Coordinates of C-alpha atoms in Angstrom, one line a residue:
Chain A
X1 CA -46.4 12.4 -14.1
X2 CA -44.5 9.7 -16.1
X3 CA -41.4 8.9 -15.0
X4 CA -40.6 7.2 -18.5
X5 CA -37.3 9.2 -19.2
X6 CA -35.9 7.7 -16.0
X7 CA -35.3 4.0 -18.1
X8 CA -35.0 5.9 -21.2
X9 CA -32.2 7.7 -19.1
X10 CA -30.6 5.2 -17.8
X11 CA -30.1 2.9 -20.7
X12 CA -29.0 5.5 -22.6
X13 CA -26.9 6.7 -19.9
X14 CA -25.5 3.5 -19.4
X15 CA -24.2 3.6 -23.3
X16 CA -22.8 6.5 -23.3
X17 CA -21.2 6.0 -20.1
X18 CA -19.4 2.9 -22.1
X19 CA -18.5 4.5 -25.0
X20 CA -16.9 7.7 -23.0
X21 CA -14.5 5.2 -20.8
X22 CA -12.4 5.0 -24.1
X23 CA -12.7 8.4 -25.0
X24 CA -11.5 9.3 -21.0
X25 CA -8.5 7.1 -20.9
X26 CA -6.9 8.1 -24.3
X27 CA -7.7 11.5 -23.7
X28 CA -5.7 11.1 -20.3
X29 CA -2.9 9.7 -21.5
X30 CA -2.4 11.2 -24.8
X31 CA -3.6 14.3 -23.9
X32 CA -5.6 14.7 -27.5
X33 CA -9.8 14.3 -27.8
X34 CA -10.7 11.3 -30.3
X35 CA -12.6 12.4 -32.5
X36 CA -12.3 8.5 -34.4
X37 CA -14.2 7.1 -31.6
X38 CA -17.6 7.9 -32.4
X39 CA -16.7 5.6 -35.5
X40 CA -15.4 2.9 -33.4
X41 CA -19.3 2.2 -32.3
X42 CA -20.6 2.9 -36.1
X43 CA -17.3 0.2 -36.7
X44 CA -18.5 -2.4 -34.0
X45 CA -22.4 -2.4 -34.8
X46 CA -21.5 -3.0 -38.6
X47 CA -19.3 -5.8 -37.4
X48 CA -21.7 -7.0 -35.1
X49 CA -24.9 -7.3 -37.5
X50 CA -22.5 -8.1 -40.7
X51 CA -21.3 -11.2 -38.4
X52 CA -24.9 -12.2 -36.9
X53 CA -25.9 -12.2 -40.6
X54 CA -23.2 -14.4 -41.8
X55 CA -23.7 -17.3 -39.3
X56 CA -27.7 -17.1 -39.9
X57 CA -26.5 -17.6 -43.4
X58 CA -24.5 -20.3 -42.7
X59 CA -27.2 -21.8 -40.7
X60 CA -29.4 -21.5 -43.6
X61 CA -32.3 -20.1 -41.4
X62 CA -32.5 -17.5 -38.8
X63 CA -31.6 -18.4 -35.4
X64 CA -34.4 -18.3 -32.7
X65 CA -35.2 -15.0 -30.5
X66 CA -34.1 -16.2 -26.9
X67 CA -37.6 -15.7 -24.6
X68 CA -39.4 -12.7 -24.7
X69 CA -36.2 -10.9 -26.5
X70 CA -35.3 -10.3 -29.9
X71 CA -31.9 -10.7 -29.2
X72 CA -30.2 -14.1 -30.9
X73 CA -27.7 -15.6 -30.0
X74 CA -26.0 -14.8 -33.5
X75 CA -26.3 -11.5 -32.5
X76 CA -24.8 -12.2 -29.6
X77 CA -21.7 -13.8 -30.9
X78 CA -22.1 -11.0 -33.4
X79 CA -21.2 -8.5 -31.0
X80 CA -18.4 -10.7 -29.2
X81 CA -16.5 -10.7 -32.9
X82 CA -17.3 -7.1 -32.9
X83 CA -15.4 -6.3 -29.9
X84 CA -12.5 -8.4 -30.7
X85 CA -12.3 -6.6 -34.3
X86 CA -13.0 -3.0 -32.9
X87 CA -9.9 -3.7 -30.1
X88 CA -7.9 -4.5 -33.5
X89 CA -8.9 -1.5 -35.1
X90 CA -8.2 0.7 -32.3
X91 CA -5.0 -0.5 -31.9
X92 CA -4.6 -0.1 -35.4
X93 CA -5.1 3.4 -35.6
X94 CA -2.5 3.8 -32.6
X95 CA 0.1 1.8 -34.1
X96 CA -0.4 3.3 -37.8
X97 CA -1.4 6.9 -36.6
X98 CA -1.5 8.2 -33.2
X99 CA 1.9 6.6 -31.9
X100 CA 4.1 7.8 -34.7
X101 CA 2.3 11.6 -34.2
X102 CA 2.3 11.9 -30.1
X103 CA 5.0 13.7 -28.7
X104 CA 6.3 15.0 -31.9
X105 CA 4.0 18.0 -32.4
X106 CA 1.1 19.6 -30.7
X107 CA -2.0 17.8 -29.7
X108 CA -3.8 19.5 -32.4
X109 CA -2.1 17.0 -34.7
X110 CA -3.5 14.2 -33.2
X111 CA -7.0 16.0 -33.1
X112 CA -7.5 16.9 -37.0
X113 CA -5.5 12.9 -37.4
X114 CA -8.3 11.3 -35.5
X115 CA -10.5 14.2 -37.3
X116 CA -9.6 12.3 -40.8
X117 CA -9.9 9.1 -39.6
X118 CA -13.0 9.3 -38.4
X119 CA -14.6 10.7 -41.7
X120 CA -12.1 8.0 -44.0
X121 CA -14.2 5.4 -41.6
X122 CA -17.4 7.0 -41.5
X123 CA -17.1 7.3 -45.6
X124 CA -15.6 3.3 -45.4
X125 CA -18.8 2.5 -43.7
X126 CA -21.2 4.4 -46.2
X127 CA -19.3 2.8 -49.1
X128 CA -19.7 -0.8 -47.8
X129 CA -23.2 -0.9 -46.2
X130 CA -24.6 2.2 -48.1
X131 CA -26.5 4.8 -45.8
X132 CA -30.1 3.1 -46.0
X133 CA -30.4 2.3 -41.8
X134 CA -29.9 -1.5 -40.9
X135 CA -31.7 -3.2 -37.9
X136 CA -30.9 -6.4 -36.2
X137 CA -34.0 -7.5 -35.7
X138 CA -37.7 -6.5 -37.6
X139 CA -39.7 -8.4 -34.8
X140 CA -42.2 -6.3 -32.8
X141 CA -41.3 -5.6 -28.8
X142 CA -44.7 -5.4 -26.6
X143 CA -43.4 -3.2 -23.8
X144 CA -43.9 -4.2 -20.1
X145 CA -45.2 -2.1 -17.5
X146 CA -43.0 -1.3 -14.6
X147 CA -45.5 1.1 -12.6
X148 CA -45.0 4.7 -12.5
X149 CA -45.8 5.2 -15.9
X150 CA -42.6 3.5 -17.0
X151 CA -42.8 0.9 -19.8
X152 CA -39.8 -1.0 -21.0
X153 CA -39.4 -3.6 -24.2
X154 CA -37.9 -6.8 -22.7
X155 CA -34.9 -6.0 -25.4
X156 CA -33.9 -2.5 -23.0
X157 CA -34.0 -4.2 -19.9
X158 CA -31.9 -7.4 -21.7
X159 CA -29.3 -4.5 -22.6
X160 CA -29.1 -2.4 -19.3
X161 CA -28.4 -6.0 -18.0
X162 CA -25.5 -6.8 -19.9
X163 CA -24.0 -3.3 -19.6
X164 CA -24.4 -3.5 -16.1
X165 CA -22.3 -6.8 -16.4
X166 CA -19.8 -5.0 -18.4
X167 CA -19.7 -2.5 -16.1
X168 CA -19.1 -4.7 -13.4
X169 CA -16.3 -6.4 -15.4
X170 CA -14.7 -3.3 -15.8
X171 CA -14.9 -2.3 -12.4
X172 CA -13.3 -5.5 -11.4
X173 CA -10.4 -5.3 -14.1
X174 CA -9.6 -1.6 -13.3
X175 CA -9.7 -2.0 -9.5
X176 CA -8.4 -6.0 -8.5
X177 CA -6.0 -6.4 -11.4
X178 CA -2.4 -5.4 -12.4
X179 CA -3.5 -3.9 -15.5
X180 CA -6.5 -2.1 -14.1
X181 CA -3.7 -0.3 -11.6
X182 CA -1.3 0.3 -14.5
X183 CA -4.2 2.1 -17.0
X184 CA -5.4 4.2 -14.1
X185 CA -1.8 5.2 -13.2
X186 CA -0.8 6.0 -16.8
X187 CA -4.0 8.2 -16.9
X188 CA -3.1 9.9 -14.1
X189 CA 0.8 10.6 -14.5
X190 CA 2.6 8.7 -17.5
X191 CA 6.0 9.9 -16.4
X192 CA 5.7 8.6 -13.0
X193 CA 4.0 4.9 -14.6
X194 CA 7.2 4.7 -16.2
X195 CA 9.2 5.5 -13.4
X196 CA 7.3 3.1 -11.1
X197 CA 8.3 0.3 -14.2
X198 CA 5.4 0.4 -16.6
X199 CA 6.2 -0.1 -20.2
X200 CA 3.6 2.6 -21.1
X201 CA 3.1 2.1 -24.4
X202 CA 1.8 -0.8 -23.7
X203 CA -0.1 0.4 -21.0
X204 CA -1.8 2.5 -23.8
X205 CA -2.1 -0.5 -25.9
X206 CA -3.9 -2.2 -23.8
X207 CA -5.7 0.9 -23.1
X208 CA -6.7 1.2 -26.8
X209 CA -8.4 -2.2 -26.7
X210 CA -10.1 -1.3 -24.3
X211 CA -11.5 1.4 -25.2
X212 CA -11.9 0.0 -29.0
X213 CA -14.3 -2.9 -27.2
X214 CA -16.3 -1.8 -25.0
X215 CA -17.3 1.2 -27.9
X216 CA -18.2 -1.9 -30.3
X217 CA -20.2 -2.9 -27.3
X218 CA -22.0 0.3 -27.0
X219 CA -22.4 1.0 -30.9
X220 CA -23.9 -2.7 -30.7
X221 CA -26.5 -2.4 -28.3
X222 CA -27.3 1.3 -29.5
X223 CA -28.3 -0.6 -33.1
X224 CA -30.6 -3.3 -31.6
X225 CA -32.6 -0.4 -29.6
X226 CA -32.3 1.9 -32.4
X227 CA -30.9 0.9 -36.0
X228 CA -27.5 1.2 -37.6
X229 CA -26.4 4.2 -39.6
X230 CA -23.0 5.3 -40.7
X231 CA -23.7 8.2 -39.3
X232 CA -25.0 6.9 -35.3
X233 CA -21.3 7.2 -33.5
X234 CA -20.8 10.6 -34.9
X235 CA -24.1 11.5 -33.4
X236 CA -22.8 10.1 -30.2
X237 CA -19.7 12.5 -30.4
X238 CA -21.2 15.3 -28.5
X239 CA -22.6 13.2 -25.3
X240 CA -19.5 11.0 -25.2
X241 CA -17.4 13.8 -24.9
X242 CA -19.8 15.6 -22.8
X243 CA -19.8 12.5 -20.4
X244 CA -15.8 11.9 -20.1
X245 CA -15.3 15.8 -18.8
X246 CA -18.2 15.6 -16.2
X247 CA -17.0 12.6 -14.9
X248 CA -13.3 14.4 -14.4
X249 CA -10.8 13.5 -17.2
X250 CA -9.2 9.8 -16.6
X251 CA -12.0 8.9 -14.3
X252 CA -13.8 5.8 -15.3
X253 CA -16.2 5.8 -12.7
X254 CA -16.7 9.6 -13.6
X255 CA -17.2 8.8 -17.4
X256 CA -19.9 5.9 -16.2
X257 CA -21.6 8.5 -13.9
X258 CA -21.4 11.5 -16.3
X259 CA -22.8 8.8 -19.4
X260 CA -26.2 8.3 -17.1
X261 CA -26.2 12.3 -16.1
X262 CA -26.4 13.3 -19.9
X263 CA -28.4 10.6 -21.1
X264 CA -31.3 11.6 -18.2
X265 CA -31.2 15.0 -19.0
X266 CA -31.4 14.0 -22.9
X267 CA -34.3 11.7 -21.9
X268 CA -36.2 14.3 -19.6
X269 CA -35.8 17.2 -22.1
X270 CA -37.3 14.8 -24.8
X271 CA -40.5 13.6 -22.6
X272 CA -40.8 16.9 -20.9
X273 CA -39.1 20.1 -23.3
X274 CA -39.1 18.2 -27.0
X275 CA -37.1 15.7 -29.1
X276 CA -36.5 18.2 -31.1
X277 CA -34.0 19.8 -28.6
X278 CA -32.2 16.2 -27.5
X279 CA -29.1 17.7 -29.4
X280 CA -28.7 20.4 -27.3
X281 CA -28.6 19.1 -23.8
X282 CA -25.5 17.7 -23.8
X283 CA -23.9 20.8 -25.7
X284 CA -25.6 23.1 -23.2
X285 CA -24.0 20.4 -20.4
X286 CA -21.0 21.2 -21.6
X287 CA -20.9 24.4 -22.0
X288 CA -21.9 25.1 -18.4
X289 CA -19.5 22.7 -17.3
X290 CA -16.2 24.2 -18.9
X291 CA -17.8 27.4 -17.3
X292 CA -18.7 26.5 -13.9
X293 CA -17.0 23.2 -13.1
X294 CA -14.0 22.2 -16.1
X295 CA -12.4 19.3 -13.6
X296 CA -16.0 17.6 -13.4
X297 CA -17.3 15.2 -10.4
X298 CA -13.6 13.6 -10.1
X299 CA -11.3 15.1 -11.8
X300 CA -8.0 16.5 -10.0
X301 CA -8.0 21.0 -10.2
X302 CA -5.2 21.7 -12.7
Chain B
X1 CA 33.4 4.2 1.8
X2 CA 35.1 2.5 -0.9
X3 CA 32.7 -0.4 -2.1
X4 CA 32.7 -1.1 -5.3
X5 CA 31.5 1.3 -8.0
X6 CA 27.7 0.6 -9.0
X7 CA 26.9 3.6 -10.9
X8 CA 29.1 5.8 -13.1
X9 CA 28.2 9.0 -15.0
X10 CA 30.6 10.1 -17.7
X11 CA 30.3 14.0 -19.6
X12 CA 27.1 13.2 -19.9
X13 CA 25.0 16.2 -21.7
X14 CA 21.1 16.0 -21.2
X15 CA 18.4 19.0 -22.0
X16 CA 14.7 19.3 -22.6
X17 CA 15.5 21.3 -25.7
X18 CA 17.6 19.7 -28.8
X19 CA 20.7 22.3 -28.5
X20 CA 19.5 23.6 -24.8
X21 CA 21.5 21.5 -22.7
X22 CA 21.1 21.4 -19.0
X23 CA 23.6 19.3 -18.0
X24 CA 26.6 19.6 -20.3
X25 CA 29.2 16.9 -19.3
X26 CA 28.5 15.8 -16.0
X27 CA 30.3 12.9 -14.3
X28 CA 30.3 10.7 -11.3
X29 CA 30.8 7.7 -9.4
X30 CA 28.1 5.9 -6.8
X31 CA 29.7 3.2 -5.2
X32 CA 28.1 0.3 -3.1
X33 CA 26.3 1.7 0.3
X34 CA 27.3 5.2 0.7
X35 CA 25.0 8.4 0.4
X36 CA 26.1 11.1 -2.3
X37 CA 24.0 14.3 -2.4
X38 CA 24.2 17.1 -5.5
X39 CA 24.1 20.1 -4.5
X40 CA 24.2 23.8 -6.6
X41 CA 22.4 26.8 -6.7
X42 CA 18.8 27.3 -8.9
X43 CA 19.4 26.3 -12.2
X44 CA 23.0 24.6 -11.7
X45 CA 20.6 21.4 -13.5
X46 CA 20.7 19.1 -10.6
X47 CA 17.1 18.1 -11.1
X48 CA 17.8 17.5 -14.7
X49 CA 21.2 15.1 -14.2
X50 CA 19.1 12.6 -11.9
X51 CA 16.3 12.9 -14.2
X52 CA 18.4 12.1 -16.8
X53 CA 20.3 9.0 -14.8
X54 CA 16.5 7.9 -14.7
X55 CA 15.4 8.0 -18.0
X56 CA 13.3 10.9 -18.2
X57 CA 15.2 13.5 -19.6
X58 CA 17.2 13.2 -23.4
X59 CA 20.8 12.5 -23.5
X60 CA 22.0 13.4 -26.6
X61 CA 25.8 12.1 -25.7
X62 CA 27.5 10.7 -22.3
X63 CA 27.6 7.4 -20.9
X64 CA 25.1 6.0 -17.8
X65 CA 26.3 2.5 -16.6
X66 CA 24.6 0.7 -13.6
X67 CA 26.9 -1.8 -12.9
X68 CA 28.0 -2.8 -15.9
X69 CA 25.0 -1.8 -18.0
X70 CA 24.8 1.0 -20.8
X71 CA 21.7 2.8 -19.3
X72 CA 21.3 5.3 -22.0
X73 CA 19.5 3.5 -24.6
X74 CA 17.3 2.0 -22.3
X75 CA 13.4 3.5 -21.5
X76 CA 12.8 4.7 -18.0
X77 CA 11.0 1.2 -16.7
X78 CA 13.7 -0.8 -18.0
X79 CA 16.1 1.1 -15.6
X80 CA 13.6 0.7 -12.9
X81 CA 13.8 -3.2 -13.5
X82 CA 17.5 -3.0 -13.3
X83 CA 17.5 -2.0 -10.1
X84 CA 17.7 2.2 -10.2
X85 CA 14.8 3.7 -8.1
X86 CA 13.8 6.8 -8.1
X87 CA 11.6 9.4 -6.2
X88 CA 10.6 12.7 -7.7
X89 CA 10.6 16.0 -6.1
X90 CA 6.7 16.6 -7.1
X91 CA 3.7 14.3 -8.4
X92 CA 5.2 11.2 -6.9
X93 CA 2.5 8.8 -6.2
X94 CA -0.9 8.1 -7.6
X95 CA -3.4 10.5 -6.1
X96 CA -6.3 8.3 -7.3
X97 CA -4.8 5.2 -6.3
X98 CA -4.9 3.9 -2.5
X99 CA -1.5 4.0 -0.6
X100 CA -2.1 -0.4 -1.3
X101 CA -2.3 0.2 -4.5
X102 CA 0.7 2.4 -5.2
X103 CA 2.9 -0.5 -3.3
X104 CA 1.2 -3.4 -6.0
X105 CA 1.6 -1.2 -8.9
X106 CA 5.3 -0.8 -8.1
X107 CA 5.8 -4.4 -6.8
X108 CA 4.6 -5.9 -10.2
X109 CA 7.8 -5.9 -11.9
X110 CA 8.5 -8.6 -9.3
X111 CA 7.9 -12.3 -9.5
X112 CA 4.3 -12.5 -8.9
X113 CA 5.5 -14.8 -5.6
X114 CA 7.3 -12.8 -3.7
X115 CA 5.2 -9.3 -4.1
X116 CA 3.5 -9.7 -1.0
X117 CA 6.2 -10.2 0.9
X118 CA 8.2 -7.1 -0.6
X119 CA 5.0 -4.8 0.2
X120 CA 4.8 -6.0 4.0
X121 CA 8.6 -5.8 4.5
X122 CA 8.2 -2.3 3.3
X123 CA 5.2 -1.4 4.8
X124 CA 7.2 -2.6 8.3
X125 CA 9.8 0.9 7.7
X126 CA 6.2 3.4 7.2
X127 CA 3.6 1.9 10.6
X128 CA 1.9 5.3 9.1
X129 CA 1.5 3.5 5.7
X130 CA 0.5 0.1 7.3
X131 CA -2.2 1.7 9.3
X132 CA -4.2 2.8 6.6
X133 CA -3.3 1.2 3.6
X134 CA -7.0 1.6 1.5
X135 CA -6.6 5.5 2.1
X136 CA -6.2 7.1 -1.3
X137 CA -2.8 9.1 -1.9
X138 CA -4.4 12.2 -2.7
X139 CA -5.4 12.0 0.8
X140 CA -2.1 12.2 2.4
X141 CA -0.6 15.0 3.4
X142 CA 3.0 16.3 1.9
X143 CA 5.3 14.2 4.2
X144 CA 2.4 11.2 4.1
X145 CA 3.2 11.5 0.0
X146 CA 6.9 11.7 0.2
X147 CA 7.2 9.1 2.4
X148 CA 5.1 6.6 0.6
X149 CA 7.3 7.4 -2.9
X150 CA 10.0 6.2 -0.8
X151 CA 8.2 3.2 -0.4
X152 CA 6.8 2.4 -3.2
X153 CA 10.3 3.2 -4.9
X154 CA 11.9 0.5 -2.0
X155 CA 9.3 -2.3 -2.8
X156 CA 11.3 -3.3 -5.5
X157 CA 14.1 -3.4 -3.3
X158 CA 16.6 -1.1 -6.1
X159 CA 20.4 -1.3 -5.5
X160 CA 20.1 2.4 -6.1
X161 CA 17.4 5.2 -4.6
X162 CA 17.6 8.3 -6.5
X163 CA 15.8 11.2 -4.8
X164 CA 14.9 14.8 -6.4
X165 CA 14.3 17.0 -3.4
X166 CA 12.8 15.3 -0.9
X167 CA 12.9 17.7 2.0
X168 CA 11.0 20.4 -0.5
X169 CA 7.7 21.6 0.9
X170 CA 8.3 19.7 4.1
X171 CA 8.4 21.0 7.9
X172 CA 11.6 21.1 9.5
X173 CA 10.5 18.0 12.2
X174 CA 9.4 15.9 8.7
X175 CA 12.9 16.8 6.9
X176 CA 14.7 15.3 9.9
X177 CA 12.0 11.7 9.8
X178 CA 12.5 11.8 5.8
X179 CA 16.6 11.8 6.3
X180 CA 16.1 9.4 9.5
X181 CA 14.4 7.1 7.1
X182 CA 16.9 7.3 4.4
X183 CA 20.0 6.6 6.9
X184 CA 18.0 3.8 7.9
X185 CA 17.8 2.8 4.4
X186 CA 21.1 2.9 3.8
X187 CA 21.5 0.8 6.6
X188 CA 20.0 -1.8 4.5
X189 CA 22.5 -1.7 1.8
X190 CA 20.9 0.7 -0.8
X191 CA 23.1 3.2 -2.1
X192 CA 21.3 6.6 -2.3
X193 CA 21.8 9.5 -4.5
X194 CA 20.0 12.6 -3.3
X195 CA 19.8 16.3 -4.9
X196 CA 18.8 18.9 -2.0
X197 CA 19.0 22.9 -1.9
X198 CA 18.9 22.1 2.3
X199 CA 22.6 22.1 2.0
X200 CA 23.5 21.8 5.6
X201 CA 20.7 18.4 6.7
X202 CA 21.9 16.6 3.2
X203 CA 25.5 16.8 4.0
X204 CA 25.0 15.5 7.3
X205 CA 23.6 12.3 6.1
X206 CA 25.6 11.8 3.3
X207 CA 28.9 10.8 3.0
X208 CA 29.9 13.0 -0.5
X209 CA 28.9 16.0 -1.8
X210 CA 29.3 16.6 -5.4
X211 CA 28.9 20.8 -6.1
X212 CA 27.2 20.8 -9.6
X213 CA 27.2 24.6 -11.7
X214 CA 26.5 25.3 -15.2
X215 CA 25.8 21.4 -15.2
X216 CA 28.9 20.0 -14.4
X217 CA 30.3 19.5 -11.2
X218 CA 32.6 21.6 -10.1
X219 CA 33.4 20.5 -6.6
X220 CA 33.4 17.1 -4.8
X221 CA 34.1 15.8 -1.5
X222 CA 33.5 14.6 1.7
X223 CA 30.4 16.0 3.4
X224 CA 32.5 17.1 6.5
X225 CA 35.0 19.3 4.0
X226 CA 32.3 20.4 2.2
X227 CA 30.6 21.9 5.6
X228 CA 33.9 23.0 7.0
X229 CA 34.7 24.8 3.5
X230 CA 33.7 28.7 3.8
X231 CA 34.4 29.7 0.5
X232 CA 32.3 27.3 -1.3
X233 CA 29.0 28.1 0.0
X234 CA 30.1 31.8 -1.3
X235 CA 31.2 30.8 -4.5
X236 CA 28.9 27.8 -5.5
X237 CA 26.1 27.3 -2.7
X238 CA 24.7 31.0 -3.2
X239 CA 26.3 33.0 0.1
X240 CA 24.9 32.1 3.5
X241 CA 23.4 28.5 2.2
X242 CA 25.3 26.3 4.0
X243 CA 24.5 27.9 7.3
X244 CA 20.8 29.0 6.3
X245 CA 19.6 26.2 4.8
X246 CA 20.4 24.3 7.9
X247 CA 19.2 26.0 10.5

């Protein structure tokens, strides 16, 4: 039997889990699900392949593939801009929308606000780059064999690379710094954070950058294994959210571990059940989940 | 004791609910190193006044001054900077944060120099802290917790601790280590206010007792008056409380 879904998993798993860290923490701390953040990684891939095109422009040629990958390093620097510009938008959307509407009505406010941002973004997107797919790169991957029937293009094991190193980032932020303490103490109990001395909207700020990064990251990589589409961050809606309540609400770890659950199970019902029921795994996740298990791996009981 | 005045309450009026108020003109004074517990029966908005001295509740009108500051229009961690601890009766540390961890996140509002040294001089009052300081809150058990909110609210070294209940939940031998802990705090020139429904073991640490009802006080004195009064526990401490709650 091929165990192909296992790297197909993984990487997929791995994005997912990076995009859900976002949706965890502002969940936590504003207590509302953010719907915009799908569009955050359709935002950060436009920004990443609308930057990598501009300095091949300015070059005047394109710039050379590093090794056996078809990764530049425009598109490298590509998706460095499009973090920096994704944080900003994030923390736009908090300052112009989500700040002024927290605390003074119900979280279903903030729900339906991050409802209509997403769609003015999605449609923002669709107007500016139309809906015809983009791709990074038209070059041809030969796949390498790994052994037990896996095969992987030298691009997916470039990527599970770097998000392991942006894992490991992460990790080091959230558990050796200052700030790391303060976002995981705001997630878990804002009152007390500002008891203790945090200024906790900045706390969130911080949070919101974040968050607003590392989805440009994901929404990046997820267009050079894929393509781009305004569309591709809504599709990732489902597992994101699917991933951030398996791995316990506020838990980053948990959102990292609950990313690589659903994208396996999403790549072993494709090799093994059909692609054509991919969708449904992580709804069906979820489902059983609230059912069964609501606080997920690490999440505290209510 | 008759230091100087640090804190000072006037009619202040605080509430959860625009109209609803809890505490409807309160006042009081703190003054330098003594103990002041607020007492009152269920609902008298005890809870809610120190809440409120802290930040977290509204104040729609009053005055809060911490030695010489207007507190009200300042958020809850710019109080905390100022010097006003405080240690709430429930969901007091950081369950998914190690008992380490809960001392740096409290010591950072200090100059990044001198945090370490804050964390081990606090860590030197709780040896049960020290010994296991990567164990994750959540881990502790109720006294563990209480005990290192104390801390982490004492890293910061505030002029004042304000505590919401913390014998609640608690065995009778922990009550006694909690209050042995706060005389000994006390002894170390923090003032502490305390609100506690075990009547007769906060009056005998503290020097004052203010009797809030209807939030406002209605009664204040020394501790040994107010445990040598019989008519008060009747009208104010619900019956029996004095002598129940202590026993």
């Amino acid at each position: 039997m091929s165990l192909q879904f296992l790297a197909d998993g993984l990487l997929a798993g791995l994005l997912i889990g990076l995009g859900a860290i976002g949706v965890t923490l502002t969940y936590a701390m504003l207590r509302f699900a953010n719907f915009a953040h799908g569009e955050m990684m359709s935002f950060g891939a436009y920004v990443a392949w609308s930057a990598s095109f501009l300095l091949s422009a300015l070059a005047g040629t394109a710039w050379p593939a590093m090794g056996p990958f078809s990764i530049t390093a425009a598109v490298l620097l590509g998706g460095l801009a499009a973090m920096i510009l994704t944080a900003g938008l994030a923390l736009l959307l908090d300052r112009l929308l989500f700040r002024h509407l927290a605390g003074r009505g119900e979280a279903i406010t903030l729900v339906i606000a991050s409802f209509g941002a997403s769609m003015a973004l999605r449609s923002l997107i669709e107007f500016a780059f139309s809906s015809s797919p983009l791709y990074f790169s038209s070059d041809l991957q030969i796949a390498v064999r790994l052994g037990m029937g896996i095969r992987v293009t030298p691009d997916q094991l470039a990527l599970i690379g770097l998000t392991l190193c942006l894992l490991l980032a992460i990790h080091l932020l959230v558990t050796r710094t200052q700030a790391g303490r303060a976002m995981r103490a705001v997630a878990e109990n804002p009152t007390l954070a500002a008891v203790v001395g945090l200024d906790v909207r900045r706390v969130v700020g911080l949070t919101w950058v974040m968050g607003g990064a590392l989805a440009a990251a994901a929404g990046t990589m997820a267009g050079i294994l894929v393509q781009i589409r305004p569309n591709m961050g809504f599709d990732f809606l489902l597992p994101l959210f699917s991933a951030a309540i398996l791995g316990g609400i506020g838990s980053i770890p948990g959102a990292i571990l609950g990313g690589i659950v659903i994208g396996l199970a999403e790549a072993a019902c494709v090799q093994f059940v059909g692609a054509e029921w991919r969708a449904a795994v992580a709804f069906l996740i979820l489902v059983l989940l609230l059912l069964l298990r609501p606080r997920g791996f690490f999440g505290e009981a209510a | 004791m008759n230091g100087k005045p640090v804190l000072r309450v006037d009619r202040l009026v605080a509430g959860y609910e625009p109209g609803l108020p809890i505490v409807n003109g309160a006042s009081l004074t703190l003054r330098a190193g003594e103990i002041v517990a607020i007492l009152g029966p269920n609902g008298a908005g005890k809870s809610t006044l120190i809440k409120a001295i802290a930040g977290l509740v509204a104040t729609p009108s009053g005055q809060i001054w911490l030695n010489g500051t207007d507190l009200r229009p300042l958020p809850a961690h710019k109080r905390t900077a100022l010097g006003l601890g405080f240690v709430p009766q429930t969901e007091n540390v950081f369950t998914r944060l190690s008992i380490l961890d809960n001392l740096k996140l409290a010591a950072g509002i200090l100059p990044a120099a001198g945090r370490a040294a804050a964390i081990d001089d606090v860590l030197s009052l709780f040896p049960d802290l020290a010994a296991r300081p990567a164990l994750l809150a959540g881990r502790l058990s109720g006294g563990q917790r209480q005990m290192l909110a104390v801390a982490r609210a004492l890293v910061v070294k505030p002029r004042i601790l304000m505590l919401d209940e913390p014998s609640a939940g608690l065995s009778p031998r922990l009550v006694l280590e909690v209050f042995a802990q706060l005389g000994r705090i006390r002894a170390q020139g923090i003032t502490i206010l305390l609100v506690e429904q075990n009547v007769k073991a906060a009056l005998a640490l503290a020097d004052r007792g203010i009797v809030l009802v209807g939030g406002r006080e209605r009664h204040e004195g020394r501790s040994a008056d107010l445990l040598g009064d019989p008519g008060l526990g009747a009208l104010f401490l619900g019956g029996d409380a004095v002598r129940e709650t202590g026993s």
